[in-house]
């Protein structure tokens, strides 16, 4: 007995894991949609408050300004910043060391400086710290600088907003043509939530918003929309002709569609996240390359958030929109009535069901067998009656039952 129980436990655990790959609907995503709505609402409130209260840390490409950089070596960021302030009279917005090993770089971001101020800062830093270039030579040319005018920053900002608008319009047109009306509304709503949450995350933690970040944002929004469309395609397949059957509701078939695609979504996310993490390691820890760092960070955040959107939010919104239509509410009531045994009210199989109940009540059980199982004696007995009468004429024998016959 003990060995039997021990062998059964692993099999049961395996069955539970395998249910994610089958049509059993192992996880009730749609049934818990009020929970997902509450979580989403809470996150949206935090994101909006962060954007309004803290604002965004716009990069030099958007606001304009001057960036000076040099090999970090043994430099201390605070000491170099003090030297910069003494030379220019300007307090930098950010002084940091990025990268690792020989690729460590010290960066100073400040408001727009004149060429005279840049030269003064370079000379003061060179005299104080003697930085070396890539060849190991001590030279002032090891200190680089780049300046972005405010007008250029305004132009980049306008183009960023234009790119976002074009993307949203293109996505709206695509889902309107590709999906049903409710599906399109749910997909777009989930897409807006994605954008707000990601931007709120950047505002909350003061992460820098750069052109690379915007490019990454559009990329992950596309990824999220793609994943949502895949799930909705399965929902559309499962719910085809749903109103002609009382086996299940729209919500149940939509939940089944998520379970059928959940492993695919998780696998896609993991596979997508691995190269992004590798990119972050190379960009942040080894090289300190700002563009790669910004691109990798936004993609990692977006891919993780996109899974939540496509699995927990988009389909839940779809079911909420669908169940506002009267014919689907009536269908839900019909399915529930059918499961409660109230078949006579809806006119399908009532007569057969009543005949079956009477037969079972009279004889205690009903046996359904094939004709090949019947003996010649039973065949003669069956000839005396049909339907329910055959049970009385063939005690202990097999019979074939059909509704209404």
Short mmCIF file of C-alpha atoms in Angstrom, two decimals:
data_model
loop_
_atom_site.label_atom_id
_atom_site.label_comp_id
_atom_site.label_asym_id
_atom_site.label_seq_id
_atom_site.Cartn_x
_atom_site.Cartn_y
_atom_site.Cartn_z
CA UNK A 1 0.00 0.00 0.00
CA UNK A 2 2.81 2.40 0.90
CA UNK A 3 4.69 1.85 -2.35
CA UNK A 4 1.46 2.35 -4.31
CA UNK A 5 0.85 5.75 -2.68
CA UNK A 6 4.47 6.76 -3.22
CA UNK A 7 4.24 5.93 -6.90
CA UNK A 8 0.95 7.78 -7.29
CA UNK A 9 2.18 11.12 -5.85
CA UNK A 10 4.80 11.90 -8.54
CA UNK A 11 2.29 10.89 -11.22
CA UNK A 12 -0.26 13.33 -9.79
CA UNK A 13 2.32 16.11 -9.72
CA UNK A 14 3.25 15.36 -13.31
CA UNK A 15 -0.40 15.47 -14.30
CA UNK A 16 -0.77 18.91 -12.75
CA UNK A 17 2.22 20.21 -14.67
CA UNK A 18 1.03 18.65 -17.91
CA UNK A 19 -2.39 20.25 -17.55
CA UNK A 20 -0.82 23.55 -18.64
CA UNK A 21 -0.21 21.94 -22.03
CA UNK A 22 -3.71 20.49 -22.33
CA UNK A 23 -7.24 21.82 -22.59
CA UNK A 24 -8.16 21.41 -18.93
CA UNK A 25 -7.96 25.12 -18.09
CA UNK A 26 -5.56 24.56 -15.20
CA UNK A 27 -5.43 28.25 -14.16
CA UNK A 28 -8.52 30.39 -13.82
CA UNK A 29 -7.22 33.62 -15.35
CA UNK A 30 -10.57 35.06 -16.41
CA UNK A 31 -12.40 34.04 -13.25
CA UNK A 32 -10.01 36.21 -11.21
CA UNK A 33 -10.31 39.23 -13.46
CA UNK A 34 -11.53 41.48 -10.64
CA UNK A 35 -8.23 40.80 -8.87
CA UNK A 36 -6.27 41.68 -12.02
CA UNK A 37 -8.32 44.86 -12.42
CA UNK A 38 -7.57 45.86 -8.83
CA UNK A 39 -3.84 45.25 -9.27
CA UNK A 40 -3.81 47.14 -12.57
CA UNK A 41 -5.73 50.07 -11.09
CA UNK A 42 -3.32 50.30 -8.16
CA UNK A 43 -0.29 50.25 -10.47
CA UNK A 44 -1.86 52.87 -12.74
CA UNK A 45 -2.47 55.19 -9.78
CA UNK A 46 1.17 54.85 -8.68
CA UNK A 47 2.40 55.41 -12.26
CA UNK A 48 0.27 58.50 -12.85
CA UNK A 49 1.19 60.04 -9.49
CA UNK A 50 4.89 59.40 -10.21
CA UNK A 51 4.64 61.05 -13.63
CA UNK A 52 2.79 64.08 -12.24
CA UNK A 53 4.82 64.49 -9.06
CA UNK A 54 8.34 63.53 -10.14
CA UNK A 55 8.20 64.07 -13.88
CA UNK A 56 10.67 62.50 -16.28
CA UNK A 57 14.44 62.55 -16.23
CA UNK A 58 14.89 63.57 -19.87
CA UNK A 59 18.26 62.89 -21.44
CA UNK A 60 20.51 65.44 -23.05
CA UNK A 61 19.07 64.65 -26.49
CA UNK A 62 15.66 65.95 -25.39
CA UNK A 63 16.56 68.83 -23.10
CA UNK A 64 19.81 69.92 -24.67
CA UNK A 65 23.01 70.40 -22.71
CA UNK A 66 26.64 69.39 -22.51
CA UNK A 67 28.20 66.03 -21.67
CA UNK A 68 31.86 65.59 -20.82
CA UNK A 69 33.42 62.14 -20.54
CA UNK A 70 36.83 60.67 -19.78
CA UNK A 71 38.43 57.35 -18.76
CA UNK A 72 37.53 56.85 -15.11
CA UNK A 73 40.75 55.16 -13.98
CA UNK A 74 41.07 55.88 -10.26
CA UNK A 75 38.95 59.04 -10.41
CA UNK A 76 36.31 59.77 -7.78
CA UNK A 77 33.09 61.19 -9.24
CA UNK A 78 32.48 63.65 -6.39
CA UNK A 79 35.99 65.12 -6.60
CA UNK A 80 35.81 65.58 -10.38
CA UNK A 81 32.39 67.21 -9.99
CA UNK A 82 33.81 69.74 -7.50
CA UNK A 83 36.58 70.61 -9.95
CA UNK A 84 34.01 71.04 -12.73
CA UNK A 85 31.89 73.39 -10.59
CA UNK A 86 34.94 75.51 -9.61
CA UNK A 87 35.97 75.86 -13.26
CA UNK A 88 32.57 76.64 -14.80
CA UNK A 89 30.37 77.86 -11.97
CA UNK A 90 27.73 75.38 -13.10
CA UNK A 91 26.48 72.47 -11.00
CA UNK A 92 26.17 69.32 -13.15
CA UNK A 93 22.85 67.53 -13.34
CA UNK A 94 24.54 64.14 -13.17
CA UNK A 95 28.06 62.86 -12.54
CA UNK A 96 28.52 59.11 -12.73
CA UNK A 97 30.95 56.30 -13.54
CA UNK A 98 29.68 53.65 -15.95
CA UNK A 99 31.17 50.42 -17.22
CA UNK A 100 33.69 48.11 -15.61
CA UNK A 101 37.39 47.38 -15.76
CA UNK A 102 39.32 49.30 -18.40
CA UNK A 103 36.05 50.44 -19.96
CA UNK A 104 35.03 52.48 -16.90
CA UNK A 105 34.05 55.98 -18.00
CA UNK A 106 33.26 59.09 -15.97
CA UNK A 107 30.42 61.19 -17.38
CA UNK A 108 29.38 64.72 -16.45
CA UNK A 109 25.99 65.96 -17.70
CA UNK A 110 25.17 69.63 -17.30
CA UNK A 111 23.16 72.43 -18.84
CA UNK A 112 24.33 73.93 -22.12
CA UNK A 113 27.88 75.30 -21.74
CA UNK A 114 29.72 77.75 -23.95
CA UNK A 115 32.90 76.65 -25.65
CA UNK A 116 34.88 78.80 -23.23
CA UNK A 117 33.35 77.03 -20.22
CA UNK A 118 34.06 73.63 -21.80
CA UNK A 119 37.70 74.56 -22.36
CA UNK A 120 38.03 75.81 -18.78
CA UNK A 121 36.53 72.60 -17.38
CA UNK A 122 38.76 70.43 -19.56
CA UNK A 123 41.90 72.29 -18.56
CA UNK A 124 41.05 72.25 -14.84
CA UNK A 125 40.26 68.52 -14.84
CA UNK A 126 43.39 67.72 -16.85
CA UNK A 127 45.68 69.68 -14.53
CA UNK A 128 44.11 68.15 -11.44
CA UNK A 129 43.79 64.48 -12.43
CA UNK A 130 46.03 63.90 -15.49
CA UNK A 131 43.65 61.47 -17.33
CA UNK A 132 45.10 59.07 -19.89
CA UNK A 133 43.71 58.26 -23.32
CA UNK A 134 43.24 54.78 -24.82
CA UNK A 135 46.95 54.51 -25.60
CA UNK A 136 47.92 55.35 -22.04
CA UNK A 137 49.22 58.82 -22.85
CA UNK A 138 48.48 61.68 -20.47
CA UNK A 139 46.67 64.28 -22.58
CA UNK A 140 43.79 66.74 -22.37
CA UNK A 141 42.29 65.10 -25.47
CA UNK A 142 41.29 62.18 -23.24
CA UNK A 143 38.48 64.43 -22.02
CA UNK A 144 35.73 64.43 -24.64
CA UNK A 145 32.66 66.62 -24.88
CA UNK A 146 29.40 66.77 -26.82
CA UNK A 147 26.80 69.52 -26.87
CA UNK A 148 23.16 69.37 -27.92
CA UNK A 149 21.33 72.64 -28.48
CA UNK A 150 17.90 73.25 -26.98
CA UNK A 151 16.38 73.62 -30.44
CA UNK A 152 17.71 70.19 -31.40
CA UNK A 153 16.27 68.78 -28.18
CA UNK A 154 12.86 70.29 -28.99
CA UNK A 155 12.99 68.76 -32.46
CA UNK A 156 13.83 65.33 -31.05
CA UNK A 157 10.99 65.63 -28.53
CA UNK A 158 8.47 66.50 -31.24
CA UNK A 159 9.62 63.58 -33.34
CA UNK A 160 9.35 61.28 -30.35
CA UNK A 161 5.73 62.32 -29.77
CA UNK A 162 5.00 61.96 -33.48
CA UNK A 163 6.48 58.46 -33.49
CA UNK A 164 4.32 57.48 -30.52
CA UNK A 165 1.19 58.87 -32.21
CA UNK A 166 1.89 57.09 -35.49
CA UNK A 167 2.51 53.83 -33.66
CA UNK A 168 -0.79 54.04 -31.73
CA UNK A 169 -2.75 54.87 -34.89
CA UNK A 170 -1.08 52.06 -36.84
CA UNK A 171 -1.77 49.59 -34.02
CA UNK A 172 -5.40 50.74 -33.84
CA UNK A 173 -5.90 50.24 -37.56
CA UNK A 174 -4.25 46.82 -37.47
CA UNK A 175 -6.28 45.41 -34.60
CA UNK A 176 -9.49 46.93 -36.00
CA UNK A 177 -8.97 45.05 -39.27
CA UNK A 178 -7.43 41.92 -37.78
CA UNK A 179 -9.72 41.35 -34.78
CA UNK A 180 -13.33 41.61 -33.73
CA UNK A 181 -14.57 44.92 -32.31
CA UNK A 182 -14.38 43.91 -28.65
CA UNK A 183 -10.99 42.29 -29.22
CA UNK A 184 -9.66 45.48 -30.79
CA UNK A 185 -10.90 47.59 -27.86
CA UNK A 186 -9.39 45.20 -25.31
CA UNK A 187 -6.05 45.02 -27.14
CA UNK A 188 -5.77 48.82 -27.40
CA UNK A 189 -6.77 49.29 -23.75
CA UNK A 190 -4.09 46.81 -22.67
CA UNK A 191 -1.57 48.58 -24.91
CA UNK A 192 -2.29 51.94 -23.27
CA UNK A 193 -1.91 50.35 -19.83
CA UNK A 194 1.47 48.95 -20.92
CA UNK A 195 2.72 52.38 -22.00
CA UNK A 196 1.49 54.15 -18.85
CA UNK A 197 2.98 51.57 -16.49
CA UNK A 198 6.37 51.56 -18.22
CA UNK A 199 6.57 55.35 -18.33
CA UNK A 200 5.43 55.50 -14.70
CA UNK A 201 8.21 53.08 -13.76
CA UNK A 202 10.75 55.38 -15.38
CA UNK A 203 9.32 58.42 -13.60
CA UNK A 204 9.16 56.65 -10.22
CA UNK A 205 12.80 55.54 -10.24
CA UNK A 206 14.18 58.56 -12.09
CA UNK A 207 15.51 56.53 -15.00
CA UNK A 208 16.78 58.59 -17.92
CA UNK A 209 14.51 58.93 -20.95
CA UNK A 210 16.60 58.86 -24.13
CA UNK A 211 15.90 58.25 -27.85
CA UNK A 212 17.15 54.67 -27.39
CA UNK A 213 14.63 54.24 -24.59
CA UNK A 214 11.78 55.43 -26.85
CA UNK A 215 12.86 53.02 -29.58
CA UNK A 216 12.88 50.20 -27.04
CA UNK A 217 9.47 51.27 -25.73
CA UNK A 218 7.90 51.03 -29.19
CA UNK A 219 9.55 47.64 -29.61
CA UNK A 220 8.17 46.16 -26.39
CA UNK A 221 4.70 47.61 -27.04
CA UNK A 222 4.74 45.81 -30.37
CA UNK A 223 5.84 42.61 -28.62
CA UNK A 224 2.97 42.94 -26.13
CA UNK A 225 0.43 43.56 -28.90
CA UNK A 226 1.74 40.56 -30.84
CA UNK A 227 1.38 38.30 -27.81
CA UNK A 228 -2.16 39.59 -27.21
CA UNK A 229 -3.14 38.91 -30.83
CA UNK A 230 -1.87 35.33 -30.52
CA UNK A 231 -4.06 34.75 -27.45
CA UNK A 232 -7.06 36.41 -29.11
CA UNK A 233 -6.67 34.21 -32.19
CA UNK A 234 -7.03 31.19 -29.92
CA UNK A 235 -10.02 32.79 -28.19
CA UNK A 236 -11.64 33.37 -31.58
CA UNK A 237 -11.03 29.74 -32.54
CA UNK A 238 -12.43 28.38 -29.27
CA UNK A 239 -15.53 30.57 -29.25
CA UNK A 240 -16.56 29.99 -32.86
CA UNK A 241 -20.25 28.98 -32.74
CA UNK A 242 -20.34 29.29 -28.95
CA UNK A 243 -23.92 30.59 -28.98
CA UNK A 244 -25.14 27.38 -30.65
CA UNK A 245 -23.95 25.22 -27.77
CA UNK A 246 -24.65 25.05 -24.06
CA UNK A 247 -21.51 23.16 -23.13
CA UNK A 248 -19.57 26.23 -21.97
CA UNK A 249 -19.66 30.00 -21.73
CA UNK A 250 -17.58 32.54 -23.63
CA UNK A 251 -15.57 33.27 -20.49
CA UNK A 252 -14.70 29.59 -20.01
CA UNK A 253 -13.53 29.19 -23.59
CA UNK A 254 -11.52 32.42 -23.36
CA UNK A 255 -9.87 31.13 -20.18
CA UNK A 256 -9.13 27.85 -21.96
CA UNK A 257 -7.45 29.81 -24.76
CA UNK A 258 -5.10 31.50 -22.28
CA UNK A 259 -4.18 28.13 -20.75
CA UNK A 260 -3.52 26.72 -24.20
CA UNK A 261 -1.11 29.56 -25.00
CA UNK A 262 0.37 30.31 -21.56
CA UNK A 263 3.40 28.05 -21.99
CA UNK A 264 4.09 29.58 -25.38
CA UNK A 265 3.91 33.10 -23.91
CA UNK A 266 6.20 32.21 -21.02
CA UNK A 267 8.68 30.45 -23.30
CA UNK A 268 8.73 33.40 -25.71
CA UNK A 269 9.31 35.80 -22.82
CA UNK A 270 12.17 33.77 -21.36
CA UNK A 271 13.81 33.36 -24.75
CA UNK A 272 13.45 37.10 -25.38
CA UNK A 273 14.76 38.04 -21.94
CA UNK A 274 17.96 35.98 -22.15
CA UNK A 275 19.66 38.00 -24.92
CA UNK A 276 18.40 41.22 -23.32
CA UNK A 277 20.04 40.27 -20.02
CA UNK A 278 23.23 39.39 -21.89
CA UNK A 279 23.07 42.78 -23.60
CA UNK A 280 22.67 44.50 -20.25
CA UNK A 281 25.70 42.68 -18.85
CA UNK A 282 27.82 43.72 -21.81
CA UNK A 283 26.46 47.27 -21.99
CA UNK A 284 26.35 48.13 -18.29
CA UNK A 285 28.93 46.03 -16.51
CA UNK A 286 31.60 45.66 -19.19
CA UNK A 287 31.35 48.61 -21.59
CA UNK A 288 29.07 51.16 -19.97
CA UNK A 289 27.67 52.10 -23.39
CA UNK A 290 24.72 54.40 -22.74
CA UNK A 291 22.71 53.60 -25.87
CA UNK A 292 22.90 49.84 -25.40
CA UNK A 293 22.18 50.22 -21.70
CA UNK A 294 19.04 52.28 -22.30
CA UNK A 295 17.81 49.92 -25.01
CA UNK A 296 18.39 46.78 -22.94
CA UNK A 297 16.77 48.19 -19.80
CA UNK A 298 13.53 49.28 -21.44
CA UNK A 299 13.23 45.99 -23.31
CA UNK A 300 13.70 43.94 -20.15
CA UNK A 301 11.08 45.99 -18.29
CA UNK A 302 8.68 45.90 -21.21
CA UNK A 303 8.94 42.17 -21.90
CA UNK A 304 8.14 41.34 -18.27
CA UNK A 305 5.25 43.80 -18.13
CA UNK A 306 3.95 42.62 -21.50
CA UNK A 307 3.42 39.10 -20.17
CA UNK A 308 1.21 40.44 -17.39
CA UNK A 309 -0.77 42.44 -19.93
CA UNK A 310 -1.37 39.68 -22.47
CA UNK A 311 -2.13 36.89 -19.97
CA UNK A 312 -3.93 38.63 -17.13
CA UNK A 313 -5.43 41.84 -18.50
CA UNK A 314 -6.22 41.78 -22.22
CA UNK A 315 -8.42 38.65 -22.27
CA UNK A 316 -10.13 39.66 -19.02
CA UNK A 317 -11.05 42.99 -20.62
CA UNK A 318 -12.30 41.14 -23.70
CA UNK A 319 -14.62 38.95 -21.61
CA UNK A 320 -15.91 42.00 -19.74
CA UNK A 321 -16.72 43.77 -23.03
CA UNK A 322 -18.33 40.65 -24.54
CA UNK A 323 -20.55 39.95 -21.53
CA UNK A 324 -22.07 43.42 -21.80
CA UNK A 325 -23.96 42.16 -24.87
CA UNK A 326 -27.39 40.73 -24.11
CA UNK A 327 -27.11 37.62 -26.27
CA UNK A 328 -24.01 36.50 -24.38
CA UNK A 329 -25.65 37.18 -21.02
CA UNK A 330 -28.64 35.09 -22.14
CA UNK A 331 -26.27 32.37 -23.30
CA UNK A 332 -24.56 32.31 -19.90
CA UNK A 333 -27.96 31.87 -18.25
CA UNK A 334 -28.84 29.05 -20.67
CA UNK A 335 -25.57 27.25 -19.94
CA UNK A 336 -26.17 27.53 -16.21
CA UNK A 337 -29.75 26.30 -16.54
CA UNK A 338 -28.58 23.36 -18.64
CA UNK A 339 -26.03 22.41 -15.99
CA UNK A 340 -28.69 22.63 -13.31
CA UNK A 341 -30.79 20.11 -15.25
CA UNK A 342 -33.37 22.64 -16.41
CA UNK A 343 -33.44 21.28 -19.97
CA UNK A 344 -37.20 21.29 -20.47
CA UNK A 345 -37.34 25.07 -20.27
CA UNK A 346 -34.95 25.43 -23.20
CA UNK A 347 -36.52 22.68 -25.29
CA UNK A 348 -33.51 20.52 -26.12
CA UNK A 349 -33.64 16.84 -25.25
CA UNK A 350 -36.28 17.29 -22.52
CA UNK A 351 -38.29 14.31 -23.60
CA UNK A 352 -35.26 12.06 -23.82
CA UNK A 353 -33.99 13.23 -20.46
CA UNK A 354 -37.34 12.51 -18.80
CA UNK A 355 -37.46 9.04 -20.39
CA UNK A 356 -33.97 8.30 -19.15
CA UNK A 357 -34.78 9.45 -15.63
CA UNK A 358 -37.87 7.22 -15.53
CA UNK A 359 -35.92 4.20 -16.74
CA UNK A 360 -33.12 4.74 -14.26
CA UNK A 361 -35.59 5.23 -11.42
CA UNK A 362 -37.38 2.01 -12.26
CA UNK A 363 -34.39 -0.26 -12.75
CA UNK A 364 -31.76 1.39 -10.56
CA UNK A 365 -29.18 1.68 -13.33
CA UNK A 366 -28.85 1.87 -17.08
CA UNK A 367 -26.44 -0.27 -19.09
CA UNK A 368 -25.42 0.76 -22.57
CA UNK A 369 -23.78 -1.92 -24.66
CA UNK A 370 -23.07 -2.79 -28.26
CA UNK A 371 -25.24 -5.11 -30.33
CA UNK A 372 -22.39 -7.58 -30.60
CA UNK A 373 -22.55 -8.15 -26.86
CA UNK A 374 -26.13 -9.40 -26.93
CA UNK A 375 -26.88 -13.13 -26.90
CA UNK A 376 -29.47 -14.73 -29.09
CA UNK A 377 -31.79 -15.08 -26.11
CA UNK A 378 -31.46 -11.42 -25.32
CA UNK A 379 -32.14 -10.57 -28.94
CA UNK A 380 -35.43 -12.49 -28.78
CA UNK A 381 -36.34 -10.70 -25.58
CA UNK A 382 -35.45 -7.36 -27.09
CA UNK A 383 -37.83 -8.08 -29.95
CA UNK A 384 -40.76 -7.87 -27.54
CA UNK A 385 -40.28 -4.13 -27.02
CA UNK A 386 -38.23 -1.10 -27.84
CA UNK A 387 -36.93 1.85 -25.94
CA UNK A 388 -37.63 1.70 -22.23
CA UNK A 389 -39.65 -1.56 -22.58
CA UNK A 390 -36.57 -3.48 -23.61
CA UNK A 391 -35.12 -3.01 -20.18
CA UNK A 392 -37.99 -4.89 -18.64
CA UNK A 393 -37.89 -7.65 -21.21
CA UNK A 394 -34.14 -8.24 -20.97
CA UNK A 395 -33.20 -8.22 -17.33
CA UNK A 396 -29.46 -8.02 -16.88
CA UNK A 397 -28.96 -7.60 -20.62
CA UNK A 398 -27.52 -4.76 -22.64
CA UNK A 399 -29.53 -2.13 -24.46
CA UNK A 400 -28.91 0.93 -26.58
CA UNK A 401 -30.52 4.19 -25.46
CA UNK A 402 -30.99 7.38 -27.45
CA UNK A 403 -32.77 10.58 -26.39
CA UNK A 404 -36.45 10.56 -27.34
CA UNK A 405 -36.50 6.89 -28.40
#
